[in-house]
Amino acid sequence: MPGACATNWPHAASRPVIPPNPTRKHPHRYDKTAYKGRNVIERMFCRLKDFRRIATRYDKRADIFLSAILLAAAITWWIN
């Protein structure tokens, strides 16, 4: 978002979730439980992108695309 100010951002009061570099002299604090939850969501999106149909969004209609996502999520859940 070019020209966006931090006060205009909808999540201006958000806290950092990504852990700092371990070699940093004064590491900032972060929420470990939020990081674990974020990691689970990121891994799920990565698994969904393994399905070519989802990654490239072949479907034009949103309802068909949603059904493809749900099917891929069910297959991913079933395999793991």
Tab-separated table of C-alpha atoms in Angstrom:
chain	number	residue	atom	x	y	z
A	1	MET	CA	0.000	0.000	0.000
A	2	PRO	CA	2.000	3.002	-1.168
A	3	GLY	CA	1.596	6.087	0.961
A	4	ALA	CA	-0.205	4.245	3.746
A	5	CYS	CA	0.451	5.412	7.250
A	6	ALA	CA	0.595	3.048	10.217
A	7	THR	CA	-2.372	4.793	11.822
A	8	ASN	CA	-4.551	4.154	8.764
A	9	TRP	CA	-3.772	0.457	8.757
A	10	PRO	CA	-6.720	-1.582	10.096
A	11	HIS	CA	-4.506	-3.611	12.426
A	12	ALA	CA	-2.437	-0.759	13.835
A	13	ALA	CA	-2.547	-2.228	17.346
A	14	SER	CA	-1.327	-5.667	16.250
A	15	ARG	CA	1.625	-7.319	17.941
A	16	PRO	CA	4.592	-8.988	16.214
A	17	VAL	CA	4.155	-12.720	15.757
A	18	ILE	CA	7.347	-13.686	13.937
A	19	PRO	CA	10.252	-14.458	16.303
A	20	PRO	CA	13.320	-12.224	16.108
A	21	ASN	CA	16.699	-13.229	14.758
A	22	PRO	CA	18.429	-15.260	17.497
A	23	THR	CA	21.676	-13.309	17.052
A	24	ARG	CA	19.992	-9.965	17.726
A	25	LYS	CA	21.420	-8.062	20.701
A	26	HIS	CA	18.055	-6.948	22.105
A	27	PRO	CA	15.409	-9.342	20.759
A	28	HIS	CA	11.832	-8.088	20.724
A	29	ARG	CA	9.062	-9.976	22.444
A	30	TYR	CA	6.541	-12.037	20.516
A	31	ASP	CA	3.568	-14.245	21.296
A	32	LYS	CA	4.665	-17.874	20.976
A	33	THR	CA	1.140	-19.321	20.923
A	34	ALA	CA	0.068	-16.885	18.188
A	35	TYR	CA	3.186	-17.842	16.220
A	36	LYS	CA	2.303	-21.536	16.467
A	37	GLY	CA	-1.223	-20.817	15.261
A	38	ARG	CA	0.047	-18.694	12.399
A	39	ASN	CA	2.496	-21.426	11.425
A	40	VAL	CA	-0.313	-24.003	11.240
A	41	ILE	CA	-2.328	-21.723	8.949
A	42	GLU	CA	0.682	-20.988	6.721
A	43	ARG	CA	1.439	-24.705	6.378
A	44	MET	CA	-2.180	-25.381	5.409
A	45	PHE	CA	-2.037	-22.710	2.681
A	46	CYS	CA	1.214	-24.258	1.442
A	47	ARG	CA	-0.454	-27.663	1.241
A	48	LEU	CA	-3.426	-26.180	-0.598
A	49	LYS	CA	-1.101	-24.546	-3.128
A	50	ASP	CA	0.264	-27.986	-3.984
A	51	PHE	CA	-2.993	-28.470	-5.875
A	52	ARG	CA	-2.454	-26.780	-9.221
A	53	ARG	CA	-6.132	-25.971	-9.672
A	54	ILE	CA	-6.125	-23.942	-6.445
A	55	ALA	CA	-2.759	-22.237	-6.956
A	56	THR	CA	-3.682	-20.939	-10.413
A	57	ARG	CA	-7.423	-20.469	-9.724
A	58	TYR	CA	-8.791	-22.122	-12.842
A	59	ASP	CA	-12.404	-21.718	-11.705
A	60	LYS	CA	-14.126	-18.468	-12.572
A	61	ARG	CA	-17.035	-18.773	-10.145
A	62	ALA	CA	-16.386	-18.281	-6.441
A	63	ASP	CA	-18.653	-21.135	-5.331
A	64	ILE	CA	-16.860	-23.661	-7.545
A	65	PHE	CA	-13.482	-22.348	-6.353
A	66	LEU	CA	-14.621	-22.713	-2.735
A	67	SER	CA	-15.712	-26.294	-3.392
A	68	ALA	CA	-12.284	-27.046	-4.901
A	69	ILE	CA	-10.599	-25.588	-1.801
A	70	LEU	CA	-12.807	-27.656	0.495
A	71	LEU	CA	-12.106	-30.802	-1.494
A	72	ALA	CA	-8.336	-30.168	-1.440
A	73	ALA	CA	-8.467	-29.452	2.302
A	74	ALA	CA	-10.361	-32.691	2.920
A	75	ILE	CA	-7.862	-34.674	0.866
A	76	THR	CA	-4.941	-33.029	2.689
A	77	TRP	CA	-6.548	-33.764	6.067
A	78	TRP	CA	-7.244	-37.362	5.071
A	79	ILE	CA	-3.671	-37.972	3.884
A	80	ASN	CA	-2.110	-36.526	7.042
